Phi, psi and omega in degrees: 000127178279151178296145177277340183239111184229156171232121181052038177086000182249139180295137186284318185305309179297333178289328185273331189293333184295329183290306179297324179300310182296317182294317182289319178295317179296323178301317180295317179300314180297320179296319178296313180297319178299317183292326181271013173112013177288181180302142184300329184291345183295327176297319178293316178297319178299317178302314181289328173299317178297317180303307182289325177298321177294318178297313178297322179296321178293320177296317178296323179296319178297314179296319180294328180298325178300314180289319180299315181293336180276347181289135179294137177298144177089359179265158175298324179300320179294318179296315179294319179299320178293320176297317178300313180296316181297318178297318180293324176297318178299317179298313180300315181296318180296313179291327176296322177296316177298317181299315181297318179298322183276345187305307183250016180288156177299324179236139179279001180291146178267146174261188183301317182293319179294320178294322177299317177296318179298318180296318176299316180299319180292325176297316177296322178299321177297318177297316180297322178297319177298317179298321176297319176297322177299317180297314185279307187283322184266319185260351176071018182293130178084349184230335187232108183293343184252003186285157182277115181284001176241021180302153180292164180295149176291348177278349178264142177290154178115170183289157181296333183273004177277120183283153177298128179095345178287142174246122182234000000 
Protein backbone atom coordinates (compact mmCIF):
# COMPACT_ATOMS: atom_id res chain seq x y z
CA UNK A 1 0.00 0.00 0.00
CA UNK A 2 1.38 3.36 -0.99
CA UNK A 3 1.26 6.30 1.40
CA UNK A 4 -1.67 8.68 0.95
CA UNK A 5 0.42 11.68 1.95
CA UNK A 6 3.57 12.26 -0.10
CA UNK A 7 6.01 15.01 -0.93
CA UNK A 8 7.87 14.66 -4.22
CA UNK A 9 6.89 10.99 -4.33
CA UNK A 10 8.10 10.14 -0.83
CA UNK A 11 5.84 9.25 2.12
CA UNK A 12 5.71 12.08 4.68
CA UNK A 13 5.22 10.08 7.89
CA UNK A 14 8.58 8.25 7.79
CA UNK A 15 10.29 11.56 7.02
CA UNK A 16 8.80 13.22 10.11
CA UNK A 17 9.18 10.53 12.78
CA UNK A 18 12.95 10.73 13.09
CA UNK A 19 12.86 14.24 14.53
CA UNK A 20 10.60 13.69 17.55
CA UNK A 21 12.26 10.33 18.28
CA UNK A 22 15.72 11.90 18.31
CA UNK A 23 14.62 14.96 20.28
CA UNK A 24 12.75 13.01 22.96
CA UNK A 25 15.48 10.43 23.45
CA UNK A 26 18.10 13.18 23.63
CA UNK A 27 15.98 15.04 26.19
CA UNK A 28 16.05 12.01 28.47
CA UNK A 29 19.80 11.67 28.09
CA UNK A 30 20.29 15.37 28.88
CA UNK A 31 17.99 15.11 31.91
CA UNK A 32 19.90 12.11 33.25
CA UNK A 33 23.26 13.83 32.75
CA UNK A 34 21.91 17.01 34.35
CA UNK A 35 20.62 15.04 37.35
CA UNK A 36 23.92 13.24 37.98
CA UNK A 37 25.86 16.50 38.04
CA UNK A 38 26.23 17.65 34.46
CA UNK A 39 26.10 21.29 33.39
CA UNK A 40 23.03 23.17 34.65
CA UNK A 41 21.91 24.23 31.18
CA UNK A 42 21.15 20.63 30.14
CA UNK A 43 17.83 20.63 31.99
CA UNK A 44 16.75 23.69 30.01
CA UNK A 45 17.93 22.14 26.74
CA UNK A 46 16.06 18.93 27.57
CA UNK A 47 12.89 20.94 28.21
CA UNK A 48 13.14 22.59 24.79
CA UNK A 49 13.92 19.24 23.16
CA UNK A 50 10.68 17.94 24.65
CA UNK A 51 8.82 21.03 23.43
CA UNK A 52 9.99 20.65 19.84
CA UNK A 53 9.71 16.84 20.03
CA UNK A 54 6.04 17.13 21.02
CA UNK A 55 5.35 19.48 18.11
CA UNK A 56 7.15 17.13 15.72
CA UNK A 57 5.34 14.13 17.21
CA UNK A 58 1.97 15.75 16.60
CA UNK A 59 2.92 16.53 12.99
CA UNK A 60 4.11 12.95 12.48
CA UNK A 61 0.86 11.68 14.02
CA UNK A 62 -1.22 13.67 11.55
CA UNK A 63 0.80 12.29 8.65
CA UNK A 64 0.59 8.77 10.07
CA UNK A 65 -3.17 9.05 10.47
CA UNK A 66 -3.53 9.40 6.70
CA UNK A 67 -1.83 6.04 6.18
CA UNK A 68 -3.57 4.37 9.13
CA UNK A 69 -7.03 5.36 7.92
CA UNK A 70 -6.24 3.99 4.46
CA UNK A 71 -5.36 0.51 5.77
CA UNK A 72 -8.06 -2.06 5.11
CA UNK A 73 -9.93 -3.29 8.19
CA UNK A 74 -9.20 -6.87 9.16
CA UNK A 75 -5.59 -6.87 7.99
CA UNK A 76 -2.55 -7.48 10.17
CA UNK A 77 -1.27 -4.11 9.00
CA UNK A 78 -4.33 -2.37 10.48
CA UNK A 79 -3.86 -4.16 13.82
CA UNK A 80 -0.15 -3.30 13.96
CA UNK A 81 -0.91 0.26 12.84
CA UNK A 82 -3.42 0.72 15.64
CA UNK A 83 -0.92 -0.58 18.22
CA UNK A 84 1.74 1.73 16.76
CA UNK A 85 -0.62 4.71 16.97
CA UNK A 86 -1.74 3.87 20.52
CA UNK A 87 1.87 3.55 21.69
CA UNK A 88 2.74 6.90 20.12
CA UNK A 89 -0.26 8.57 21.75
CA UNK A 90 0.92 7.21 25.10
CA UNK A 91 4.42 8.61 24.47
CA UNK A 92 3.03 12.03 23.52
CA UNK A 93 0.79 12.11 26.60
CA UNK A 94 3.60 11.08 28.96
CA UNK A 95 6.04 13.66 27.58
CA UNK A 96 3.27 16.29 27.53
CA UNK A 97 2.68 15.64 31.24
CA UNK A 98 6.40 16.08 31.93
CA UNK A 99 6.40 19.25 29.82
CA UNK A 100 3.42 20.73 31.71
CA UNK A 101 5.06 20.09 35.10
CA UNK A 102 8.23 21.80 33.93
CA UNK A 103 6.47 24.68 32.12
CA UNK A 104 6.13 27.08 35.05
CA UNK A 105 8.63 25.52 37.43
CA UNK A 106 11.41 27.64 38.91
CA UNK A 107 13.89 25.32 37.26
CA UNK A 108 13.34 23.45 34.02
CA UNK A 109 15.42 20.59 35.42
CA UNK A 110 13.72 17.23 35.83
CA UNK A 111 13.74 15.31 39.08
CA UNK A 112 13.72 11.57 39.66
CA UNK A 113 9.96 11.08 39.13
CA UNK A 114 9.93 13.04 35.87
CA UNK A 115 12.95 11.14 34.58
CA UNK A 116 11.23 7.87 35.48
CA UNK A 117 8.20 8.93 33.40
CA UNK A 118 10.52 9.91 30.55
CA UNK A 119 12.29 6.54 30.67
CA UNK A 120 8.95 4.70 30.54
CA UNK A 121 7.91 6.90 27.60
CA UNK A 122 11.15 6.15 25.75
CA UNK A 123 10.69 2.41 26.35
CA UNK A 124 7.21 2.65 24.83
CA UNK A 125 8.70 4.71 22.01
CA UNK A 126 11.18 1.91 21.31
CA UNK A 127 8.33 -0.60 21.04
CA UNK A 128 6.43 1.78 18.80
CA UNK A 129 9.48 2.28 16.60
CA UNK A 130 9.75 -1.48 16.18
CA UNK A 131 6.06 -1.61 15.24
CA UNK A 132 6.63 1.18 12.71
CA UNK A 133 9.51 -0.78 11.24
CA UNK A 134 7.25 -3.82 11.05
CA UNK A 135 4.69 -1.77 9.14
CA UNK A 136 7.20 -0.41 6.64
CA UNK A 137 9.79 -3.16 6.30
CA UNK A 138 7.66 -6.26 6.70
CA UNK A 139 4.20 -5.16 5.59
CA UNK A 140 5.27 -2.54 3.03
CA UNK A 141 2.86 0.08 4.36
CA UNK A 142 3.51 3.44 2.77
CA UNK A 143 6.18 2.20 0.42
CA UNK A 144 5.08 -0.87 -1.58
CA UNK A 145 1.77 -0.85 -3.47
CA UNK A 146 1.94 -4.60 -4.07
CA UNK A 147 3.02 -5.84 -0.65
CA UNK A 148 0.98 -8.26 1.44
CA UNK A 149 -0.80 -6.41 4.23
CA UNK A 150 -1.19 -9.73 6.07
CA UNK A 151 2.47 -10.84 5.99
CA UNK A 152 3.67 -12.75 9.02
CA UNK A 153 5.52 -11.06 11.86
CA UNK A 154 9.25 -10.51 11.48
CA UNK A 155 9.55 -12.39 14.77
CA UNK A 156 8.35 -15.56 13.04
CA UNK A 157 10.69 -17.57 10.86
CA UNK A 158 9.93 -17.71 7.19
CA UNK A 159 9.54 -15.30 4.30
CA UNK A 160 7.64 -12.02 4.63
CA UNK A 161 5.10 -13.11 2.06
CA UNK A 162 4.07 -16.13 4.12
CA UNK A 163 0.63 -15.42 5.55
CA UNK A 164 -0.24 -16.28 9.12
CA UNK A 165 -1.66 -19.81 9.15
CA UNK A 166 -0.19 -20.81 5.76
CA UNK A 167 1.81 -24.01 5.68
CA UNK A 168 4.43 -24.10 2.96
